[in-house]
Amino acid sequence: MRASVSLKELARFLVKAKVNTYASHNSDKIIPQRPGFDELVFSEGDLSYRDSYSGFYFAPGQEVAYFKGNPIWVMAYSGGMDKRFHCNELFAKQTFGFLKEALKLVKVSAPFRGPKKLKKGDFEYVNSVKGKINSFVGNEKIYYKSKKVFEQDYIGGLIIQR
C-alpha cells in the first residue's frame, strides 16, 4: 500500500463511507460513470469511495476506495433476492431495508459488509468472511422466518500497483 494511508486508516474510512452511502436511507445517487448503473460516493480528505451497482432484485456491483485519486482497494459483490421474490417489490424493499440496518453495523476489524449475525423480528442476517482487508472473500444471507430470501457473495482486497 502506498505510504500516507495505513490499513487502519483505510478500514476506518471504509466504515464511514459504507455507513454514509448505501446503508444510509438518505444517500444521494450521482450521475453514474457507466450508463445503467447507480453510483454512490463519499470523500474525506485524500480518500474517496465509489459504490457502483446495477439491478434491483439481483444487483451486482463494485466498491472502490481511492487515495489521492488512485485506486487502492476494491470489493466486488454479486447476488440478490431469491428468484421466488423477483416479482415482489414490497418484500424486496423490506429485505433491502433490513440489509441496510445490518450494513450500518460494519466494523473497522472487518470493513466489508455487516456483522456476523443480526436478528430483528422475522429477519436474520448471517455473514461469513475469510481474510483481512488486504485480501478477503465472503458471503452474506438474509433469512425471513428461517427461510433464505437473499444471498450475496463478495471478494476483494488491496490493489497493488507496479
C-alpha positions as a Python dict, from the first residue, in 0.01 Angstrom:
ca = {
    (1, 'M'): (0, 0, 0),
    (2, 'R'): (119, 349, -73),
    (3, 'A'): (269, 548, 209),
    (4, 'S'): (47, 803, 381),
    (5, 'V'): (-254, 576, 446),
    (6, 'S'): (-238, 286, 687),
    (7, 'L'): (-463, -20, 675),
    (8, 'K'): (-630, 102, 996),
    (9, 'E'): (-697, 445, 840),
    (10, 'L'): (-836, 275, 530),
    (11, 'A'): (-1060, 49, 742),
    (12, 'R'): (-1196, 346, 939),
    (13, 'F'): (-1262, 535, 616),
    (14, 'L'): (-1440, 236, 459),
    (15, 'V'): (-1671, 209, 760),
    (16, 'K'): (-1762, 580, 731),
    (17, 'A'): (-1810, 552, 356),
    (18, 'K'): (-2033, 246, 377),
    (19, 'V'): (-2247, 387, 658),
    (20, 'N'): (-2294, 713, 466),
    (21, 'T'): (-2376, 564, 123),
    (22, 'Y'): (-2588, 252, 58),
    (23, 'A'): (-2658, 182, 426),
    (24, 'S'): (-2789, 537, 469),
    (25, 'H'): (-3152, 587, 389),
    (26, 'N'): (-3062, 943, 288),
    (27, 'S'): (-2779, 875, 43),
    (28, 'D'): (-2799, 1052, -291),
    (29, 'K'): (-2712, 882, -616),
    (30, 'I'): (-2489, 1072, -855),
    (31, 'I'): (-2471, 1076, -1233),
    (32, 'P'): (-2301, 740, -1299),
    (33, 'Q'): (-1977, 689, -1487),
    (34, 'R'): (-2144, 391, -1660),
    (35, 'P'): (-2497, 423, -1803),
    (36, 'G'): (-2748, 191, -1636),
    (37, 'F'): (-2564, 186, -1301),
    (38, 'D'): (-2646, 351, -971),
    (39, 'E'): (-2346, 511, -803),
    (40, 'L'): (-2289, 643, -455),
    (41, 'V'): (-1980, 837, -346),
    (42, 'F'): (-1816, 951, -24),
    (43, 'S'): (-1498, 1154, 31),
    (44, 'E'): (-1292, 1259, 328),
    (45, 'G'): (-955, 1428, 290),
    (46, 'D'): (-734, 1239, 43),
    (47, 'L'): (-963, 933, 47),
    (48, 'S'): (-1269, 879, -170),
    (49, 'Y'): (-1508, 590, -227),
    (50, 'R'): (-1744, 488, -506),
    (51, 'D'): (-2008, 215, -492),
    (52, 'S'): (-2140, 124, -838),
    (53, 'Y'): (-2415, -134, -898),
    (54, 'S'): (-2686, -222, -1147),
    (55, 'G'): (-3014, -402, -1098),
    (56, 'F'): (-3275, -438, -828),
    (57, 'Y'): (-3369, -797, -742),
    (58, 'F'): (-3022, -911, -848),
    (59, 'A'): (-2770, -625, -835),
    (60, 'P'): (-2400, -699, -880),
    (61, 'G'): (-2160, -417, -817),
    (62, 'Q'): (-1822, -293, -710),
    (63, 'E'): (-1686, -65, -438),
    (64, 'V'): (-1355, 114, -489),
    (65, 'A'): (-1154, 324, -243),
    (66, 'Y'): (-910, 582, -378),
    (67, 'F'): (-617, 764, -220),
    (68, 'K'): (-535, 1094, -392),
    (69, 'G'): (-733, 977, -695),
    (70, 'N'): (-556, 641, -727),
    (71, 'P'): (-748, 318, -665),
    (72, 'I'): (-610, 134, -359),
    (73, 'W'): (-885, -111, -253),
    (74, 'V'): (-1172, -287, -426),
    (75, 'M'): (-1461, -515, -340),
    (76, 'A'): (-1690, -683, -594),
    (77, 'Y'): (-2024, -828, -492),
    (78, 'S'): (-2294, -1024, -666),
    (79, 'G'): (-2624, -1165, -554),
    (80, 'G'): (-2972, -1066, -452),
    (81, 'M'): (-3320, -1186, -381),
    (82, 'D'): (-3416, -1549, -423),
    (83, 'K'): (-3594, -1596, -757),
    (84, 'R'): (-3923, -1665, -575),
    (85, 'F'): (-3936, -1296, -484),
    (86, 'H'): (-3836, -1135, -815),
    (87, 'C'): (-4189, -1003, -863),
    (88, 'N'): (-4246, -896, -503),
    (89, 'E'): (-4113, -541, -492),
    (90, 'L'): (-4261, -463, -149),
    (91, 'F'): (-4096, -764, 16),
    (92, 'A'): (-3766, -693, -163),
    (93, 'K'): (-3772, -335, -32),
    (94, 'Q'): (-3836, -466, 321),
    (95, 'T'): (-3545, -708, 283),
    (96, 'F'): (-3315, -436, 150),
    (97, 'G'): (-3421, -211, 439),
    (98, 'F'): (-3311, -483, 681),
    (99, 'L'): (-2989, -530, 481),
    (100, 'K'): (-2914, -159, 524),
    (101, 'E'): (-2961, -195, 900),
    (102, 'A'): (-2708, -479, 900),
    (103, 'L'): (-2463, -285, 682),
    (104, 'K'): (-2472, 10, 923),
    (105, 'L'): (-2309, -223, 1176),
    (106, 'V'): (-1995, -276, 966),
    (107, 'K'): (-1684, -295, 1188),
    (108, 'V'): (-1335, -149, 1144),
    (109, 'S'): (-1199, -500, 1213),
    (110, 'A'): (-1394, -634, 911),
    (111, 'P'): (-1485, -336, 688),
    (112, 'F'): (-1662, -541, 421),
    (113, 'R'): (-2032, -591, 488),
    (114, 'G'): (-2239, -633, 808),
    (115, 'P'): (-2186, -816, 1138),
    (116, 'K'): (-2161, -1193, 1170),
    (117, 'K'): (-2526, -1209, 1276),
    (118, 'L'): (-2819, -977, 1327),
    (119, 'K'): (-3175, -1072, 1411),
    (120, 'K'): (-3469, -833, 1411),
    (121, 'G'): (-3826, -955, 1409),
    (122, 'D'): (-3867, -1224, 1143),
    (123, 'F'): (-3545, -1124, 964),
    (124, 'E'): (-3199, -1266, 1030),
    (125, 'Y'): (-2871, -1159, 865),
    (126, 'V'): (-2576, -1402, 857),
    (127, 'N'): (-2233, -1303, 724),
    (128, 'S'): (-1917, -1510, 693),
    (129, 'V'): (-1582, -1384, 568),
    (130, 'K'): (-1232, -1525, 532),
    (131, 'G'): (-930, -1298, 516),
    (132, 'K'): (-849, -943, 610),
    (133, 'I'): (-875, -601, 447),
    (134, 'N'): (-586, -679, 210),
    (135, 'S'): (-748, -999, 68),
    (136, 'F'): (-1087, -1146, 156),
    (137, 'V'): (-1385, -1346, 36),
    (138, 'G'): (-1727, -1359, 199),
    (139, 'N'): (-2093, -1446, 177),
    (140, 'E'): (-2400, -1287, 333),
    (141, 'K'): (-2751, -1425, 362),
    (142, 'I'): (-3082, -1294, 484),
    (143, 'Y'): (-3348, -1525, 621),
    (144, 'Y'): (-3714, -1443, 671),
    (145, 'K'): (-3896, -1673, 911),
    (146, 'S'): (-3595, -1909, 886),
    (147, 'K'): (-3615, -1932, 504),
    (148, 'K'): (-3336, -1785, 290),
    (149, 'V'): (-3464, -1493, 84),
    (150, 'F'): (-3138, -1314, -9),
    (151, 'E'): (-2779, -1420, -73),
    (152, 'Q'): (-2472, -1239, -197),
    (153, 'D'): (-2103, -1322, -240),
    (154, 'Y'): (-1822, -1069, -216),
    (155, 'I'): (-1448, -1066, -277),
    (156, 'G'): (-1174, -808, -274),
    (157, 'G'): (-865, -654, -124),
    (158, 'L'): (-583, -411, -180),
    (159, 'I'): (-483, -303, -528),
    (160, 'I'): (-107, -341, -570),
    (161, 'Q'): (42, -127, -846),
    (162, 'R'): (382, -174, -1012),
}
